[in-house]
Short mmCIF file of C-alpha atoms in Angstrom, two decimals:
data_model
loop_
_atom_site.label_atom_id
_atom_site.label_comp_id
_atom_site.label_asym_id
_atom_site.label_seq_id
_atom_site.Cartn_x
_atom_site.Cartn_y
_atom_site.Cartn_z
CA UNK A 1 22.22 9.90 -45.73
CA UNK A 2 23.70 6.34 -43.40
CA UNK A 3 22.88 2.69 -43.82
CA UNK A 4 19.14 1.83 -41.50
CA UNK A 5 19.91 -1.62 -40.75
CA UNK A 6 17.47 -3.89 -39.18
CA UNK A 7 19.01 -4.44 -36.22
CA UNK A 8 18.97 -0.94 -35.63
CA UNK A 9 15.29 -0.87 -36.08
CA UNK A 10 15.40 -3.17 -33.16
CA UNK A 11 17.64 -1.90 -30.96
CA UNK A 12 15.23 1.33 -31.26
CA UNK A 13 12.17 -0.58 -30.13
CA UNK A 14 13.45 -2.31 -28.03
CA UNK A 15 14.35 0.92 -25.94
CA UNK A 16 10.94 3.08 -25.89
CA UNK A 17 9.00 -0.07 -27.41
CA UNK A 18 7.78 2.09 -30.77
CA UNK A 19 6.32 0.25 -33.36
CA UNK A 20 9.02 -0.98 -36.04
CA UNK A 21 8.02 1.51 -38.74
CA UNK A 22 7.95 4.21 -35.98
CA UNK A 23 11.05 3.51 -35.51
CA UNK A 24 12.62 2.73 -38.87
CA UNK A 25 11.32 6.13 -39.58
CA UNK A 26 12.74 7.98 -36.83
CA UNK A 27 16.26 6.74 -37.58
CA UNK A 28 15.51 7.43 -41.18
CA UNK A 29 15.01 11.66 -40.32
CA UNK A 30 17.76 11.48 -37.89
CA UNK A 31 20.22 9.44 -40.52
CA UNK A 32 20.80 7.54 -38.20
CA UNK A 33 22.02 8.79 -35.15
CA UNK A 34 20.28 7.01 -32.48
CA UNK A 35 19.70 9.13 -29.79
CA UNK A 36 17.60 11.48 -32.27
CA UNK A 37 15.59 9.27 -33.36
CA UNK A 38 14.88 9.04 -30.20
CA UNK A 39 14.18 12.37 -29.32
CA UNK A 40 12.07 12.83 -32.53
CA UNK A 41 9.73 9.65 -30.87
CA UNK A 42 9.35 11.66 -28.11
CA UNK A 43 8.22 14.63 -30.08
CA UNK A 44 5.68 12.90 -32.11
CA UNK A 45 4.50 11.93 -28.43
CA UNK A 46 4.95 7.75 -29.14
CA UNK A 47 6.74 7.24 -26.69
CA UNK A 48 3.30 7.82 -24.56
CA UNK A 49 2.92 3.96 -25.01
CA UNK A 50 6.48 3.83 -23.04
CA UNK A 51 4.71 4.74 -19.75
CA UNK A 52 2.09 2.50 -20.02
CA UNK A 53 3.86 -1.01 -20.81
CA UNK A 54 4.22 -2.27 -17.67
CA UNK A 55 0.21 -1.18 -16.54
CA UNK A 56 -2.31 -3.35 -16.39
CA UNK A 57 -5.44 -3.60 -19.05
CA UNK A 58 -7.82 -5.66 -17.44
CA UNK A 59 -10.63 -3.61 -18.83
CA UNK A 60 -11.64 -3.79 -22.81
CA UNK A 61 -13.98 -5.13 -25.03
CA UNK A 62 -14.25 -8.67 -27.18
CA UNK A 63 -15.77 -9.40 -29.88
CA UNK A 64 -17.14 -12.67 -31.59
CA UNK A 65 -17.16 -12.80 -35.17
CA UNK A 66 -18.02 -15.48 -38.12
CA UNK A 67 -16.97 -15.72 -41.61
CA UNK A 68 -19.04 -14.42 -44.82
CA UNK A 69 -20.23 -18.67 -44.77
CA UNK A 70 -20.61 -19.32 -41.68
CA UNK A 71 -17.42 -22.07 -41.76
CA UNK A 72 -15.12 -19.99 -39.61
CA UNK A 73 -16.07 -18.39 -36.43
CA UNK A 74 -13.52 -16.03 -34.32
CA UNK A 75 -13.54 -14.07 -30.68
CA UNK A 76 -10.42 -12.16 -29.96
CA UNK A 77 -10.51 -10.07 -26.68
CA UNK A 78 -9.07 -5.92 -26.91
CA UNK A 79 -7.71 -5.17 -23.33
CA UNK A 80 -7.21 -1.32 -21.95
CA UNK A 81 -6.87 0.08 -19.39
CA UNK A 82 -10.33 1.80 -19.00
CA UNK A 83 -13.54 1.52 -20.02
CA UNK A 84 -13.32 5.00 -21.45
CA UNK A 85 -10.51 4.38 -23.04
CA UNK A 86 -12.74 0.68 -24.61
CA UNK A 87 -15.66 3.02 -25.75
CA UNK A 88 -13.93 5.07 -27.87
CA UNK A 89 -14.12 5.20 -31.35
CA UNK A 90 -10.22 4.81 -31.68
CA UNK A 91 -10.14 1.34 -29.45
CA UNK A 92 -13.43 -0.02 -31.04
CA UNK A 93 -11.91 0.05 -34.58
CA UNK A 94 -8.69 -1.59 -33.67
CA UNK A 95 -10.55 -4.87 -32.27
CA UNK A 96 -13.09 -5.19 -35.87
CA UNK A 97 -9.73 -4.57 -37.58
CA UNK A 98 -8.31 -6.80 -35.48
CA UNK A 99 -11.17 -9.25 -35.68
CA UNK A 100 -11.71 -9.18 -39.76
CA UNK A 101 -8.34 -10.31 -39.96
CA UNK A 102 -8.85 -13.22 -37.79
CA UNK A 103 -10.99 -14.42 -39.80
CA UNK A 104 -9.61 -13.37 -43.10
CA UNK A 105 -6.25 -14.87 -42.59
CA UNK A 106 -7.44 -18.56 -40.05
CA UNK A 107 -4.83 -17.16 -37.52
CA UNK A 108 -5.20 -19.66 -34.07
CA UNK A 109 -3.46 -17.57 -31.97
CA UNK A 110 -2.93 -13.60 -29.94
CA UNK A 111 0.63 -13.88 -31.74
CA UNK A 112 -0.13 -15.02 -34.91
CA UNK A 113 -2.76 -11.76 -35.31
CA UNK A 114 0.26 -9.32 -34.01
CA UNK A 115 2.43 -10.80 -36.12
CA UNK A 116 -0.19 -10.35 -39.66
CA UNK A 117 0.04 -6.60 -41.88
CA UNK A 118 -1.97 -4.25 -41.07
CA UNK A 119 -0.79 -1.78 -44.46
CA UNK A 120 2.66 -1.61 -43.78
CA UNK A 121 2.90 -2.33 -40.41
CA UNK A 122 1.94 -5.13 -38.05
CA UNK A 123 -0.60 -5.27 -35.83
CA UNK A 124 1.43 -4.82 -33.02
CA UNK A 125 2.58 -2.17 -34.36
CA UNK A 126 -0.91 -0.72 -34.82
CA UNK A 127 -1.80 -1.48 -31.18
CA UNK A 128 1.65 -0.02 -29.78
CA UNK A 129 0.63 3.71 -31.43
CA UNK A 130 -2.85 3.35 -29.28
CA UNK A 131 -1.32 2.81 -27.16
CA UNK A 132 0.60 6.17 -27.36
CA UNK A 133 -2.20 8.15 -28.18
CA UNK A 134 -4.22 6.82 -25.49
CA UNK A 135 -1.77 6.55 -22.77
CA UNK A 136 -3.36 3.74 -22.10
CA UNK A 137 -1.99 0.16 -22.38
CA UNK A 138 -3.34 -1.51 -25.06
CA UNK A 139 -3.29 -5.21 -25.41
CA UNK A 140 -4.39 -8.91 -28.00
CA UNK A 141 -4.81 -10.83 -24.57
CA UNK A 142 -6.92 -14.27 -26.87
CA UNK A 143 -8.18 -15.21 -29.90
CA UNK A 144 -9.80 -18.07 -30.61
CA UNK A 145 -10.37 -19.65 -33.66
CA UNK A 146 -12.82 -22.36 -34.59
CA UNK A 147 -13.94 -24.37 -38.07
CA UNK A 148 -16.82 -25.96 -38.53
CA UNK A 149 -16.53 -29.82 -38.79
CA UNK A 150 -18.53 -31.84 -41.75
CA UNK A 151 -22.32 -31.71 -40.22
CA UNK A 152 -21.71 -28.74 -37.76
CA UNK A 153 -22.06 -24.83 -38.28
CA UNK A 154 -21.58 -21.68 -35.74
CA UNK A 155 -22.75 -19.84 -33.72
CA UNK A 156 -22.22 -16.96 -31.71
CA UNK A 157 -23.21 -14.33 -29.39
CA UNK A 158 -21.74 -11.09 -27.77
CA UNK A 159 -23.81 -8.90 -25.02
CA UNK A 160 -24.19 -5.92 -25.33
CA UNK A 161 -21.80 -3.83 -23.41
CA UNK A 162 -19.53 -6.15 -25.21
CA UNK A 163 -17.93 -7.26 -22.02
CA UNK A 164 -18.94 -11.12 -22.66
CA UNK A 165 -18.44 -12.95 -26.16
CA UNK A 166 -19.46 -16.88 -26.96
CA UNK A 167 -18.31 -18.72 -29.97
CA UNK A 168 -19.76 -22.74 -30.02
CA UNK A 169 -20.40 -25.24 -32.17
CA UNK A 170 -23.32 -27.23 -32.93
CA UNK A 171 -23.97 -30.61 -34.88
CA UNK A 172 -26.89 -31.58 -36.46
CA UNK A 173 -28.22 -33.57 -39.35
CA UNK A 174 -30.66 -30.60 -41.01
CA UNK A 175 -28.87 -27.10 -39.10
CA UNK A 176 -32.02 -24.83 -41.22
CA UNK A 177 -34.03 -26.93 -38.43
CA UNK A 178 -36.34 -23.85 -36.84
CA UNK A 179 -35.89 -26.46 -33.65
CA UNK A 180 -31.63 -26.78 -33.90
CA UNK A 181 -31.20 -22.78 -34.30
CA UNK A 182 -33.30 -21.79 -31.37
CA UNK A 183 -31.16 -24.82 -29.71
CA UNK A 184 -28.04 -22.84 -30.67
CA UNK A 185 -29.00 -19.72 -29.03
CA UNK A 186 -29.93 -21.84 -26.52
CA UNK A 187 -26.11 -23.09 -26.16
CA UNK A 188 -24.79 -19.03 -25.87
CA UNK A 189 -27.41 -17.78 -23.99
CA UNK A 190 -26.79 -20.59 -21.57
CA UNK A 191 -22.86 -19.94 -21.98
CA UNK A 192 -22.81 -16.22 -21.02
CA UNK A 193 -24.84 -16.33 -18.27
CA UNK A 194 -23.40 -19.30 -17.03
CA UNK A 195 -19.93 -19.66 -17.84
CA UNK A 196 -19.29 -23.29 -18.28
CA UNK A 197 -15.64 -24.50 -18.06
CA UNK A 198 -15.97 -27.91 -19.59
CA UNK A 199 -18.48 -29.65 -22.16
CA UNK A 200 -18.90 -32.44 -20.64
CA UNK A 201 -18.05 -34.12 -17.39
CA UNK A 202 -15.02 -36.49 -19.20
CA UNK A 203 -13.95 -32.95 -19.97
CA UNK A 204 -13.10 -32.66 -16.58
CA UNK A 205 -9.43 -33.45 -15.08
CA UNK A 206 -9.01 -35.95 -12.80
CA UNK A 207 -6.46 -33.42 -11.63
CA UNK A 208 -8.72 -30.29 -11.13
CA UNK A 209 -11.45 -32.28 -9.86
CA UNK A 210 -8.55 -33.82 -7.29
CA UNK A 211 -8.74 -30.17 -6.21
CA UNK A 212 -12.00 -29.00 -5.70
CA UNK A 213 -11.88 -31.89 -3.20
CA UNK A 214 -9.19 -30.93 -1.60
CA UNK A 215 -10.64 -27.35 -1.20
CA UNK A 216 -14.05 -28.85 -0.01
CA UNK A 217 -12.63 -30.73 2.38
CA UNK A 218 -10.38 -27.74 4.19
CA UNK A 219 -13.44 -26.25 4.25
CA UNK A 220 -15.44 -29.19 5.36
CA UNK A 221 -11.91 -29.09 8.14
CA UNK A 222 -13.25 -25.52 8.99
CA UNK A 223 -16.97 -25.42 9.31
CA UNK A 224 -16.51 -28.90 11.72
CA UNK A 225 -13.64 -27.08 13.98
CA UNK A 226 -16.09 -24.45 14.63
CA UNK A 227 -18.78 -26.69 15.65
CA UNK A 228 -16.39 -28.50 17.71
CA UNK A 229 -15.89 -24.76 19.36
CA UNK A 230 -19.42 -23.31 19.46
CA UNK A 231 -20.45 -24.74 22.81
CA UNK A 232 -17.61 -23.31 24.18
CA UNK A 233 -18.20 -20.23 22.46
CA UNK A 234 -21.50 -19.60 23.17
CA UNK A 235 -20.44 -19.49 26.53
CA UNK A 236 -18.32 -17.22 26.41
CA UNK A 237 -20.81 -14.74 24.56
CA UNK A 238 -23.69 -15.95 27.22
CA UNK A 239 -20.84 -14.84 29.93
CA UNK A 240 -19.67 -11.43 27.76
CA UNK A 241 -23.81 -10.94 28.11
CA UNK A 242 -24.00 -10.79 31.68
CA UNK A 243 -21.07 -8.87 32.17
CA UNK A 244 -22.78 -6.73 29.92
CA UNK A 245 -26.27 -6.33 31.90
CA UNK A 246 -24.62 -6.21 35.28
CA UNK A 247 -22.14 -2.67 34.37
CA UNK A 248 -25.76 -1.70 33.30
CA UNK A 249 -27.69 -2.36 35.94
CA UNK A 250 -24.05 -1.37 38.36
CA UNK A 251 -23.78 -4.57 39.74
CA UNK A 252 -20.37 -5.82 39.99
CA UNK A 253 -20.03 -9.40 39.53
CA UNK A 254 -18.05 -12.35 41.86
CA UNK A 255 -17.75 -14.82 39.17
CA UNK A 256 -19.13 -13.46 35.24
CA UNK A 257 -18.87 -17.74 34.26
CA UNK A 258 -20.90 -19.44 37.27
CA UNK A 259 -23.37 -16.09 36.90
CA UNK A 260 -23.77 -17.03 32.77
CA UNK A 261 -24.42 -21.01 34.02
CA UNK A 262 -26.64 -20.14 36.38
CA UNK A 263 -28.21 -18.15 33.26
CA UNK A 264 -28.18 -21.26 30.93
CA UNK A 265 -29.95 -23.44 33.40
CA UNK A 266 -32.36 -21.52 34.21
CA UNK A 267 -33.51 -19.74 31.38
CA UNK A 268 -35.03 -22.28 29.10
CA UNK A 269 -34.49 -20.40 25.75
CA UNK A 270 -30.74 -19.48 26.66
CA UNK A 271 -30.59 -23.73 27.91
CA UNK A 272 -32.48 -25.02 24.23
CA UNK A 273 -29.40 -22.70 22.29
CA UNK A 274 -26.38 -24.89 24.50
CA UNK A 275 -28.28 -27.79 24.37
CA UNK A 276 -28.20 -27.39 19.97
CA UNK A 277 -25.14 -26.69 19.90
CA UNK A 278 -24.08 -29.23 21.91
CA UNK A 279 -25.63 -32.27 20.26
CA UNK A 280 -24.12 -30.98 16.45
CA UNK A 281 -20.59 -31.45 18.52
CA UNK A 282 -21.36 -34.63 19.39
CA UNK A 283 -22.68 -35.59 16.40
CA UNK A 284 -19.96 -34.83 14.04
CA UNK A 285 -17.99 -36.75 17.27
CA UNK A 286 -19.80 -39.47 15.60
CA UNK A 287 -19.80 -38.63 12.70
CA UNK A 288 -17.82 -41.68 10.90
CA UNK A 289 -15.38 -41.18 8.37
CA UNK A 290 -17.49 -43.15 5.66
CA UNK A 291 -20.02 -40.67 5.94
CA UNK A 292 -17.42 -37.55 5.35
CA UNK A 293 -16.42 -38.92 2.49
CA UNK A 294 -20.11 -39.36 0.89
CA UNK A 295 -20.66 -35.56 1.94
CA UNK A 296 -17.40 -34.60 -0.51
CA UNK A 297 -18.67 -36.44 -3.15
CA UNK A 298 -22.21 -34.39 -2.94
CA UNK A 299 -20.61 -30.89 -2.32
CA UNK A 300 -18.48 -32.27 -5.80
CA UNK A 301 -21.30 -33.48 -7.60
CA UNK A 302 -22.77 -30.18 -7.28
CA UNK A 303 -20.14 -28.37 -8.04
CA UNK A 304 -19.67 -30.11 -11.67
CA UNK A 305 -22.71 -29.43 -12.16
CA UNK A 306 -22.62 -25.37 -11.90
CA UNK A 307 -19.07 -26.35 -14.47
CA UNK A 308 -20.09 -28.64 -17.12
CA UNK A 309 -22.15 -27.47 -19.35
CA UNK A 310 -24.54 -30.28 -20.90
CA UNK A 311 -24.88 -30.79 -16.83
CA UNK A 312 -26.70 -27.17 -16.33
CA UNK A 313 -29.88 -25.87 -15.32
CA UNK A 314 -30.95 -24.59 -18.69
CA UNK A 315 -30.84 -21.14 -17.58
CA UNK A 316 -34.67 -21.04 -20.12
CA UNK A 317 -36.25 -23.93 -18.90
CA UNK A 318 -35.16 -24.75 -14.41
CA UNK A 319 -36.55 -27.81 -14.88
CA UNK A 320 -34.62 -29.14 -16.83
CA UNK A 321 -30.72 -29.52 -17.61
CA UNK A 322 -29.12 -28.64 -21.28
CA UNK A 323 -28.18 -32.81 -21.73
CA UNK A 324 -31.96 -33.04 -21.55
CA UNK A 325 -33.00 -29.86 -23.54
CA UNK A 326 -30.41 -31.29 -25.97
CA UNK A 327 -31.71 -35.45 -26.03
CA UNK A 328 -35.02 -33.82 -26.20
CA UNK A 329 -34.00 -31.77 -30.23
CA UNK A 330 -32.02 -35.15 -31.25
CA UNK A 331 -34.83 -36.78 -30.90
CA UNK A 332 -36.53 -34.44 -33.40
CA UNK A 333 -33.18 -33.82 -35.90
CA UNK A 334 -30.78 -36.71 -34.79
CA UNK A 335 -27.29 -35.26 -34.62
CA UNK A 336 -27.47 -32.54 -32.67
CA UNK A 337 -25.42 -31.58 -29.77
CA UNK A 338 -23.38 -29.35 -28.66
CA UNK A 339 -19.35 -29.94 -29.46
CA UNK A 340 -17.37 -27.50 -28.31
CA UNK A 341 -17.98 -23.93 -27.38
CA UNK A 342 -15.39 -20.55 -25.83
CA UNK A 343 -16.16 -18.50 -23.76
CA UNK A 344 -14.58 -14.80 -22.95
CA UNK A 345 -14.97 -12.16 -20.84
CA UNK A 346 -13.26 -8.88 -20.56
CA UNK A 347 -10.64 -9.19 -17.75
CA UNK A 348 -11.09 -12.65 -16.20
CA UNK A 349 -8.42 -14.18 -14.65
CA UNK A 350 -6.11 -10.75 -14.74
CA UNK A 351 -5.19 -9.91 -11.45
CA UNK A 352 -6.59 -5.50 -10.82
CA UNK A 353 -4.33 -3.03 -9.19
CA UNK A 354 -5.88 -1.91 -6.04
CA UNK A 355 -7.85 1.52 -6.80
CA UNK A 356 -7.21 4.11 -4.18
CA UNK A 357 -10.32 6.27 -2.38
CA UNK A 358 -10.82 9.57 -2.88
CA UNK A 359 -9.21 10.38 0.68
CA UNK A 360 -5.93 8.46 -0.50
CA UNK A 361 -5.86 10.35 -3.30
CA UNK A 362 -6.12 13.60 -1.53
CA UNK A 363 -3.16 12.19 0.64
CA UNK A 364 -0.31 12.02 -1.91
CA UNK A 365 -1.20 15.15 -4.02
CA UNK A 366 -0.75 16.40 -1.10
CA UNK A 367 2.67 15.05 0.27
CA UNK A 368 3.64 15.81 -3.32
CA UNK A 369 2.56 19.63 -2.81
CA UNK A 370 4.19 19.72 0.09
#
């Protein structure tokens, strides 16, 4: 029998995208014949994964779990192409095994997790196999690992649809206190529902704040431009209305613009509308530059209350921020505070492929048939 070298296995894997063990076995069966090994993999259906390799996997599920002693926590996102596959036993089993392995081996990222042994093969191989069986691309997208610091504990939340998972760490002088446990539960629910990006304002990078201010400034420019042209735009709408009325009445107008001005002058309702637009435009023209900057300051400040966890209004107590609630709990149980969190939502940030409507699909099928 021909010797099966590591380079041969590597070459076959690169050509087929099949798992390492599958490539090695195929080469053994083919007695080192590369072309025959490819044919063997094709016959076994393992190359289904090759077709899926370039596809977008934006569906799937997330999971968060803690070790038995609660000192270690992980969050894992496994993607596929359709929700149907994500609900299957094959997918769920793979995600459960990935999560358990991440806890057992303290894997800090997806690359490390995929490299772990999974019963004589790597998890990367298992992902490839599941891809082959389902015909859909699978991918381990993200892994988060938390180790509880001294005086802290971890808490998790996974939404019922397995599309949102939260892992958080809370410090406290008494982790078993009911108020602290309730606070930790409130935090994970807040993170899940309101999707904060940062814990405190100091965590927000200066360049991110600057970019957001730039966005708000551009939006203001567009809004201001619309206000400045609104008097003329309103008069154009009135002119078109005058033309439409004349057509309905069978009349011909020599000067629709003059008729529009007359209507606005004589009709109190039209006159009030135009005056309102004109006043808004004049007020904008007279607005000091410093006032504009203050408006931008306000917009940025409001944005920060949306992206910073402790600045958010509590979904449980709408009259309080998370910072206020945290302070109240810390008053009862010293040292209680959120120290960090991670939130995974399936497919967030992935640009999904555009879906085709039924008519388009029918047209494409007809074209192929022709």
